[in-house]
Structure formats: C-alpha cells, structure tokens
Tab-separated table of N, CA, C and O in Angstrom:
chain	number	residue	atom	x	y	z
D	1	UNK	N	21.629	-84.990	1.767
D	1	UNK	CA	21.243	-86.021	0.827
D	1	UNK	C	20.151	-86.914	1.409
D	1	UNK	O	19.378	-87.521	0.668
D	2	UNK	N	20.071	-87.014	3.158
D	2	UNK	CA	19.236	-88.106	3.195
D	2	UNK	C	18.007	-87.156	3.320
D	2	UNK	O	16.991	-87.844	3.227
D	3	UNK	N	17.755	-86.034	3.469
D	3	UNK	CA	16.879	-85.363	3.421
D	3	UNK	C	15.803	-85.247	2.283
D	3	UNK	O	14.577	-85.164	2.220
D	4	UNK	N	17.049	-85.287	1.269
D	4	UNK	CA	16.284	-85.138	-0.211
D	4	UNK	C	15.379	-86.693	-0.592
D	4	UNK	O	14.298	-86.921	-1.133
D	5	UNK	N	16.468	-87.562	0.010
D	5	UNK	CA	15.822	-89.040	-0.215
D	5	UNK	C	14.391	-89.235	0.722
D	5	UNK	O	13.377	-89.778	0.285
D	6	UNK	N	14.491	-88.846	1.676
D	6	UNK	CA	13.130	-88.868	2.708
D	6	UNK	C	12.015	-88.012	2.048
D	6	UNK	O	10.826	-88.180	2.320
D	7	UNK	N	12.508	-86.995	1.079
D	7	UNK	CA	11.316	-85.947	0.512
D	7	UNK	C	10.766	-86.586	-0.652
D	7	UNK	O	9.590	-86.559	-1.013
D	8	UNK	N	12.165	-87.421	-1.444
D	8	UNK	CA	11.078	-88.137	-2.689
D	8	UNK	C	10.582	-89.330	-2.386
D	8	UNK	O	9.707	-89.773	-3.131
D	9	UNK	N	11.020	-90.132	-1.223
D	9	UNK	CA	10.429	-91.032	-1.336
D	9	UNK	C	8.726	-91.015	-0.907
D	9	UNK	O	7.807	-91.580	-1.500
D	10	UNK	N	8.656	-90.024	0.532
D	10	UNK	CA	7.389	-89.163	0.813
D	10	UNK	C	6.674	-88.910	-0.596
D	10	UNK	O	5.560	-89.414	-0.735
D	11	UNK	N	7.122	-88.304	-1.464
D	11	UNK	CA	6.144	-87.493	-2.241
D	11	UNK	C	6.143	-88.646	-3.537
D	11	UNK	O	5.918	-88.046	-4.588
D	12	UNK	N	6.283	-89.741	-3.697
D	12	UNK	CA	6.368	-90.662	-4.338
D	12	UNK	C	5.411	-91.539	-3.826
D	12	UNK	O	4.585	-91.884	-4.672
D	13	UNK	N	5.233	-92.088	-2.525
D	13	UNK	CA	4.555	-92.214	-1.960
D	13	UNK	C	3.034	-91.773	-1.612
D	13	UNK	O	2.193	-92.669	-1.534
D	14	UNK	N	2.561	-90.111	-1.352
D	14	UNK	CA	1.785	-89.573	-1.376
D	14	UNK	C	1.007	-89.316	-2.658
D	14	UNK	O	-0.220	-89.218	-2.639
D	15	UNK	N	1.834	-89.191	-3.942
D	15	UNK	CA	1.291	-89.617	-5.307
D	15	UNK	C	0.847	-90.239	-5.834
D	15	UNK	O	0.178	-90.026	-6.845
D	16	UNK	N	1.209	-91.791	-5.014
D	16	UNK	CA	0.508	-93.094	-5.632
D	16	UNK	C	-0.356	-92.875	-5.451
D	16	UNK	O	-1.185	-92.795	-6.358
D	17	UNK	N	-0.782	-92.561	-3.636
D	17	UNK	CA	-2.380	-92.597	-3.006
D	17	UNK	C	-3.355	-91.646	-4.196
D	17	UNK	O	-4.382	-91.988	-4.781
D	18	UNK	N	-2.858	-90.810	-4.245
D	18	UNK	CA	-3.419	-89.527	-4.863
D	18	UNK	C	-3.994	-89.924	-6.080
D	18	UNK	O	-5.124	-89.514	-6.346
D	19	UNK	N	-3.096	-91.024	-7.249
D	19	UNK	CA	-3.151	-91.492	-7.992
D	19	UNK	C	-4.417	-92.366	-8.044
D	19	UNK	O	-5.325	-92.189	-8.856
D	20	UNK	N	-4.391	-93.408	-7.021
D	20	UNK	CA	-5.112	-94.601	-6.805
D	20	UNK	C	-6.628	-93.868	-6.636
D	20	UNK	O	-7.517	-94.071	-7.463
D	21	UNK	N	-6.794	-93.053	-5.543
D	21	UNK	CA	-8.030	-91.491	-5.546
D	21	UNK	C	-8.504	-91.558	-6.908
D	21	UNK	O	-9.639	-91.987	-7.115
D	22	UNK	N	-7.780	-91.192	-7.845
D	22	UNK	CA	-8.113	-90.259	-8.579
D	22	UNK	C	-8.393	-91.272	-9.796
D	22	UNK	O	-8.944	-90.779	-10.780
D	23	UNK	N	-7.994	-92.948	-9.835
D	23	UNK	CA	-8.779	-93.604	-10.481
D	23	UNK	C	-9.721	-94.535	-10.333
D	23	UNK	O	-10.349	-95.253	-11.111
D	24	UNK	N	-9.684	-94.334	-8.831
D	24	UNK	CA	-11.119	-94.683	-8.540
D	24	UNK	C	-12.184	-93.313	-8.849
D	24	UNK	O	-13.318	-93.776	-8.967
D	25	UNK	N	-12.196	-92.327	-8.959
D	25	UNK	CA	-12.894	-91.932	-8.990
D	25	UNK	C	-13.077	-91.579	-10.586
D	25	UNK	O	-13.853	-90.630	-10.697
D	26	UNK	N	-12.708	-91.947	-11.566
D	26	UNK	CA	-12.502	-92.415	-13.170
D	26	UNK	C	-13.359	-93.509	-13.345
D	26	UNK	O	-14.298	-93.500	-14.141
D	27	UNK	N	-13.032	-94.544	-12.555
D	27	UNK	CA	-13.462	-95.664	-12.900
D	27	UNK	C	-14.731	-96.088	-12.386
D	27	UNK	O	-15.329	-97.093	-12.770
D	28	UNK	N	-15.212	-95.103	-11.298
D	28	UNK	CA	-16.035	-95.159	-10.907
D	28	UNK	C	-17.421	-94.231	-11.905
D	28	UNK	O	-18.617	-94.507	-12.005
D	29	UNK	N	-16.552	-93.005	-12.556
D	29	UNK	CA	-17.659	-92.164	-13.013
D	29	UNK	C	-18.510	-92.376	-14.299
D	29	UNK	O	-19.630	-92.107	-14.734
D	30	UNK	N	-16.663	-93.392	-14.891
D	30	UNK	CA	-16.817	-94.396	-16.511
D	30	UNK	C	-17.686	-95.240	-16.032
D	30	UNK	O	-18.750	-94.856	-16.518
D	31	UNK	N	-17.938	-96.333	-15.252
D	31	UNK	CA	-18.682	-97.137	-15.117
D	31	UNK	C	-19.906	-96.739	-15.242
D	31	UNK	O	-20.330	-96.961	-16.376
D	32	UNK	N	-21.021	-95.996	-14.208
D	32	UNK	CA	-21.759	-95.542	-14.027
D	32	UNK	C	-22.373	-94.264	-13.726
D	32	UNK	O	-23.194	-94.103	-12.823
D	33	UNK	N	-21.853	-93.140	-14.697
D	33	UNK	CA	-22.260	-92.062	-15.119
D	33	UNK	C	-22.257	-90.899	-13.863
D	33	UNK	O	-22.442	-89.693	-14.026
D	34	UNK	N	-22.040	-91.476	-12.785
D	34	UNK	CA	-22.164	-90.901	-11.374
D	34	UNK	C	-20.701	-90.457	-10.678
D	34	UNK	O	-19.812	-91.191	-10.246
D	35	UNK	N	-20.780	-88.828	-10.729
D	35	UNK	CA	-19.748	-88.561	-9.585
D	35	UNK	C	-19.515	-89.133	-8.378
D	35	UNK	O	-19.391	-88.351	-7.436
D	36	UNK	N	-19.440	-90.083	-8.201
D	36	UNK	CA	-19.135	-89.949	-6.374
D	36	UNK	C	-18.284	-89.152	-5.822
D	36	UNK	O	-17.127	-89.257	-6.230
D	37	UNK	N	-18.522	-88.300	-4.929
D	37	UNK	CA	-17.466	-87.526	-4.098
D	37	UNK	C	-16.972	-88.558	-2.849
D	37	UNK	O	-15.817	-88.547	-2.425
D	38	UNK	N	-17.914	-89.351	-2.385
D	38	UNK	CA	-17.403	-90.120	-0.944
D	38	UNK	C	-16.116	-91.142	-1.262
D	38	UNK	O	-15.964	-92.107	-0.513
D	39	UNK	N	-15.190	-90.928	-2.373
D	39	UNK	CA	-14.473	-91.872	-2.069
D	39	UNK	C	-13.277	-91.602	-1.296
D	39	UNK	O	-12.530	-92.435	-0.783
D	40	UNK	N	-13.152	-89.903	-1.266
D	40	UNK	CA	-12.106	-89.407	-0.768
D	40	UNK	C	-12.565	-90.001	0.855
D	40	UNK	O	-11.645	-90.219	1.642
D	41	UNK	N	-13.843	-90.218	1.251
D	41	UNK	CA	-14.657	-90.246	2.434
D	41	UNK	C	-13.934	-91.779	3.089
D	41	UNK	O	-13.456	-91.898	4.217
D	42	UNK	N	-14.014	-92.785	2.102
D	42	UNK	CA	-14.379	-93.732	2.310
D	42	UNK	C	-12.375	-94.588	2.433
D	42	UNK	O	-11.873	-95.486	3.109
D	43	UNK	N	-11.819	-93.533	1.246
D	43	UNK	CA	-10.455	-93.682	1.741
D	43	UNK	C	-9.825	-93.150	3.328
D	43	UNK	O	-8.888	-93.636	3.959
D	44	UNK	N	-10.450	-92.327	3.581
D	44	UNK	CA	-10.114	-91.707	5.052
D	44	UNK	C	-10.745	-92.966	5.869
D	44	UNK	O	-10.007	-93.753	6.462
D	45	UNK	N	-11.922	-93.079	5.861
D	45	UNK	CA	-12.179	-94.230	6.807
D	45	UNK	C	-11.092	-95.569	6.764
D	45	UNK	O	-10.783	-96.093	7.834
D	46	UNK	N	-10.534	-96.090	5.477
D	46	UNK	CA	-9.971	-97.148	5.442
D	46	UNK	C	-8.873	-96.709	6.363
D	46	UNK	O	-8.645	-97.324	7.405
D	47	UNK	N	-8.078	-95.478	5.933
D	47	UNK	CA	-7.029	-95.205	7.225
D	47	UNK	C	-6.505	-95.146	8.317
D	47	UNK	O	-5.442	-95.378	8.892
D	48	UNK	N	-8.172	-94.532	8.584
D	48	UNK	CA	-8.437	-94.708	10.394
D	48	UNK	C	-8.687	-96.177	10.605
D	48	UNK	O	-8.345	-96.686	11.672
D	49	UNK	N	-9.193	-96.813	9.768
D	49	UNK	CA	-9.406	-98.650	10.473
D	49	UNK	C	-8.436	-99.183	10.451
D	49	UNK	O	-8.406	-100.256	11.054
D	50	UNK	N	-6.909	-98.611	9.610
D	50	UNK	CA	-5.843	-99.151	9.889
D	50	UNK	C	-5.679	-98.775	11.076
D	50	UNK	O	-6.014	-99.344	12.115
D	51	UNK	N	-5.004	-97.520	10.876
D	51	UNK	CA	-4.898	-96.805	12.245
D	51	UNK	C	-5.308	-97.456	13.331
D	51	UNK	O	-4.451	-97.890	14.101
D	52	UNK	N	-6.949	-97.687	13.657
D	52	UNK	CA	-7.052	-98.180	14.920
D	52	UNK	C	-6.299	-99.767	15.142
D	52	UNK	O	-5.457	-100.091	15.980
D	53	UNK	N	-7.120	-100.819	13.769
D	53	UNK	CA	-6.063	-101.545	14.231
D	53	UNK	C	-4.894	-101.835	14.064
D	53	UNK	O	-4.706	-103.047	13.957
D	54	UNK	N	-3.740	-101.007	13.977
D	54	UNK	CA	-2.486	-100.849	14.147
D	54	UNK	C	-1.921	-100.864	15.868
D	54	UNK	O	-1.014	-101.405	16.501
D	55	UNK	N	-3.409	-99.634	16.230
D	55	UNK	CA	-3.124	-98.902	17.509
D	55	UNK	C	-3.553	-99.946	18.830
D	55	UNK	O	-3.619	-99.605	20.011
D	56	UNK	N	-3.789	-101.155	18.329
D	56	UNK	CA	-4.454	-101.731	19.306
D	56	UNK	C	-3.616	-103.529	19.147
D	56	UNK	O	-3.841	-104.630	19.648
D	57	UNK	N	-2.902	-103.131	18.453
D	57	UNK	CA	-1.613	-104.154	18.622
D	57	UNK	C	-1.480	-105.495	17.244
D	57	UNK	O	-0.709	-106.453	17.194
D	58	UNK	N	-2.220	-105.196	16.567
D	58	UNK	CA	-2.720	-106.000	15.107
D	58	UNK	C	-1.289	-105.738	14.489
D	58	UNK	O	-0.751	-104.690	14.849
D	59	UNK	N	-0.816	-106.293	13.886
D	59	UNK	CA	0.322	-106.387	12.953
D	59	UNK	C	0.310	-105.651	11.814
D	59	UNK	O	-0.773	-105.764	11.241
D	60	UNK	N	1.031	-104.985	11.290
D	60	UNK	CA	0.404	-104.391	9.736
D	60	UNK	C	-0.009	-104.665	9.070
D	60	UNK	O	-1.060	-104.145	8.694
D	61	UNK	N	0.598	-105.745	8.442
D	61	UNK	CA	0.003	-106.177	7.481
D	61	UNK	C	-1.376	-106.800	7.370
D	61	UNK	O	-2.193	-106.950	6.461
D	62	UNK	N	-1.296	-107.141	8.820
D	62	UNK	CA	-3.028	-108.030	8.968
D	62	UNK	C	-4.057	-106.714	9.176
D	62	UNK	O	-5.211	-106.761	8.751
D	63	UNK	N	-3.531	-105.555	9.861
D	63	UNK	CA	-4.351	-104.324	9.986
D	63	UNK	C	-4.599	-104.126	8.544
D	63	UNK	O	-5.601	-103.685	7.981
D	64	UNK	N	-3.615	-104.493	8.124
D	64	UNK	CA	-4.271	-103.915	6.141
D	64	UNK	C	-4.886	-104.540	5.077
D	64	UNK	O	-5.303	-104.150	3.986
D	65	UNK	N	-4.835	-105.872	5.794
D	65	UNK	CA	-5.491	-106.852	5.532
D	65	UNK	C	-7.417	-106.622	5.965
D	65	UNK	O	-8.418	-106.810	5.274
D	66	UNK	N	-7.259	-106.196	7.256
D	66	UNK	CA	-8.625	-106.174	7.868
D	66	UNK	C	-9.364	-104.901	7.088
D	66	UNK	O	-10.560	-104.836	6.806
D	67	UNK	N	-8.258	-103.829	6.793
D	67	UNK	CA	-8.877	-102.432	6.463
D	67	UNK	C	-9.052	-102.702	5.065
D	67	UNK	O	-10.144	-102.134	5.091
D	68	UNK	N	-8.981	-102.965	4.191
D	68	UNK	CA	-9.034	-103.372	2.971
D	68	UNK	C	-10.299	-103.980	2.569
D	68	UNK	O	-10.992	-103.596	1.628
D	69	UNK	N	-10.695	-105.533	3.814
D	69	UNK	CA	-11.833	-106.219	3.784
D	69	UNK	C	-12.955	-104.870	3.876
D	69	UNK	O	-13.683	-104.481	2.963
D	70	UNK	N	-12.837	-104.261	5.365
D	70	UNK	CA	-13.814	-103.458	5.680
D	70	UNK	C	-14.298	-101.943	4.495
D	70	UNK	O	-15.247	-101.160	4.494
D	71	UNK	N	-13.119	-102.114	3.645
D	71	UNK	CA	-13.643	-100.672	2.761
D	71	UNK	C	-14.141	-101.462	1.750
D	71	UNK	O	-15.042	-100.913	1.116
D	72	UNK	N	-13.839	-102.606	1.383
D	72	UNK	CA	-14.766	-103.120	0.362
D	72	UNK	C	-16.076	-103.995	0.546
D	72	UNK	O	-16.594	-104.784	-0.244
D	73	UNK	N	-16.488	-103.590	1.936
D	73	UNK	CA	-17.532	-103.907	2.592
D	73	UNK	C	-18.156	-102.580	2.021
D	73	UNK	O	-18.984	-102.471	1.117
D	74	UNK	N	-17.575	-101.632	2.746
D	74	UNK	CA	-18.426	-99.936	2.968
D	74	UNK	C	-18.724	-99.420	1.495
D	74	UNK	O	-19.625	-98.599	1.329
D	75	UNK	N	-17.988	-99.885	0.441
D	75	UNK	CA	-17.707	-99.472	-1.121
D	75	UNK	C	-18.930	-100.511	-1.798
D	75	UNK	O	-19.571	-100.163	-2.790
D	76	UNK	N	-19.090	-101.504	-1.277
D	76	UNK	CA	-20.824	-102.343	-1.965
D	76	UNK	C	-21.387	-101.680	-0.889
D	76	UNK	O	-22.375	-102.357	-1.175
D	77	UNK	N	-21.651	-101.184	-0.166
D	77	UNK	CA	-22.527	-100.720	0.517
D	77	UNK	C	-23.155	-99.591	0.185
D	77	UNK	O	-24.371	-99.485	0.028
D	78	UNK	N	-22.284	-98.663	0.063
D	78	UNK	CA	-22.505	-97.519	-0.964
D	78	UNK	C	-23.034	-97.353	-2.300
D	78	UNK	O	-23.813	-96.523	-2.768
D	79	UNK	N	-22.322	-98.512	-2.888
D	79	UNK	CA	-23.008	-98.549	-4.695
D	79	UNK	C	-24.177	-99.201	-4.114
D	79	UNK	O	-25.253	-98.965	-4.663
D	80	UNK	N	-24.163	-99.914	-3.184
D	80	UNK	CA	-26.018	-100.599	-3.582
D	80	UNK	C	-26.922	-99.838	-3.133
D	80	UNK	O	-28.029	-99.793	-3.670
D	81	UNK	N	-26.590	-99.071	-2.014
D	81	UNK	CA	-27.792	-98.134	-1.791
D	81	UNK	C	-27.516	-96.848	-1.802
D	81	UNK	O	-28.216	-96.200	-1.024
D	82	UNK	N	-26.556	-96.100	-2.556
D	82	UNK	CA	-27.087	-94.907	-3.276
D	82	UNK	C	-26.423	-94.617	-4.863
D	82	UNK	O	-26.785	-93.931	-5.819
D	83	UNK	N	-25.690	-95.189	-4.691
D	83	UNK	CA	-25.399	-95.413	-6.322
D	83	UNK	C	-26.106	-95.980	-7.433
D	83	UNK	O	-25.930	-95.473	-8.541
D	84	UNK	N	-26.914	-97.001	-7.295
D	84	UNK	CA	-27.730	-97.767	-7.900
D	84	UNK	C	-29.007	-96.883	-8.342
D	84	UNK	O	-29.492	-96.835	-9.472
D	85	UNK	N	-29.398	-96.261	-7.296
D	85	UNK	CA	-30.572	-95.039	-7.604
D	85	UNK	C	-30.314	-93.996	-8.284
D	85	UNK	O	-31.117	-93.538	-9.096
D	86	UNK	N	-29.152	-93.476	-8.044
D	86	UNK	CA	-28.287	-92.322	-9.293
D	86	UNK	C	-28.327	-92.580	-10.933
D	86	UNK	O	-28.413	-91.892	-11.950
D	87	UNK	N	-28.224	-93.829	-10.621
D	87	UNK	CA	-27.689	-94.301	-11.945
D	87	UNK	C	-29.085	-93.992	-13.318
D	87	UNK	O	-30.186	-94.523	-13.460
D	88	UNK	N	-28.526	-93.146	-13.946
D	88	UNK	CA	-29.830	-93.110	-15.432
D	88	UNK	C	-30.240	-91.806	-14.825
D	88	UNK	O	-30.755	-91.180	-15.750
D	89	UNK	N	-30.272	-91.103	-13.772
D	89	UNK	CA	-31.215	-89.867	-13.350
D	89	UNK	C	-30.105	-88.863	-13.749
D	89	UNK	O	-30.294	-87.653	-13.626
C-alpha cells in the first residue's frame, strides 16, 4: 500500500510539472504566434539553479525563491531578444 501511495503521489506530482510545460507553452504560442521550444530548456535550467542552490546549503524554499527570480529573468530575456523578432514573420 505504501508503495502504491509513493507511485501516485510521484506521478501526480510529475503531471503537474508536465502540465505547467505544457501551458506555458499554450500560452506562450496564443500570445504571440511563436513556437518556442526553449521552455522545456529554460525549465531544466530553473532546476539545476535549484539544485545548485539547494546543494550549497540555501534553504528550499529560499532556493525556490532564488530559482524562480532567475527563470523569470532568463524568460524576458528570451522574449526580448528572440521572440520579439519572430513575432509577424
């Protein structure tokens, strides 16, 4: 039983992300006519910036705090200089 509970809560879990993916990349394509593929890119990076600062003694929540700031740094960074040029072509 606790097996089964560790598998849905995992895959309940892994769905949201998948979920959250998959409307950013909706909301991204509704907005401005443009596939982006880098968000799968740009979600991996947010991970690893947890990751590191997790790994380097940051608290979680403030690691997710910091990784959060930094992908919505890298995410205007992206729409302003290559998204913006996509846009209408």
């Amino acid at each position: 039983m606790e097996l089964f509970l560790m598998t849905l809560t995992s895959g309940i879990m892994i769905g949201g992300i998948y979920a959250l993916v998959a409307l950013g990349w909706v909301l991204i394509y509704k907005c401005s006519g443009v596939l982006n593929l880098a968000m799968g890119e740009l979600t991996l990076i947010g991970a690893y910036v947890s990751l590191s600062f997790y790994s380097m003694g940051v608290p979680f929540l403030l690691s997710l705090l910091f990784s959060l700031i930094i992908g919505f740094v890298l995410g205007i960074l992206t729409e302003r200089i290559f998204l913006d040029k996509l846009i209408g072509e």
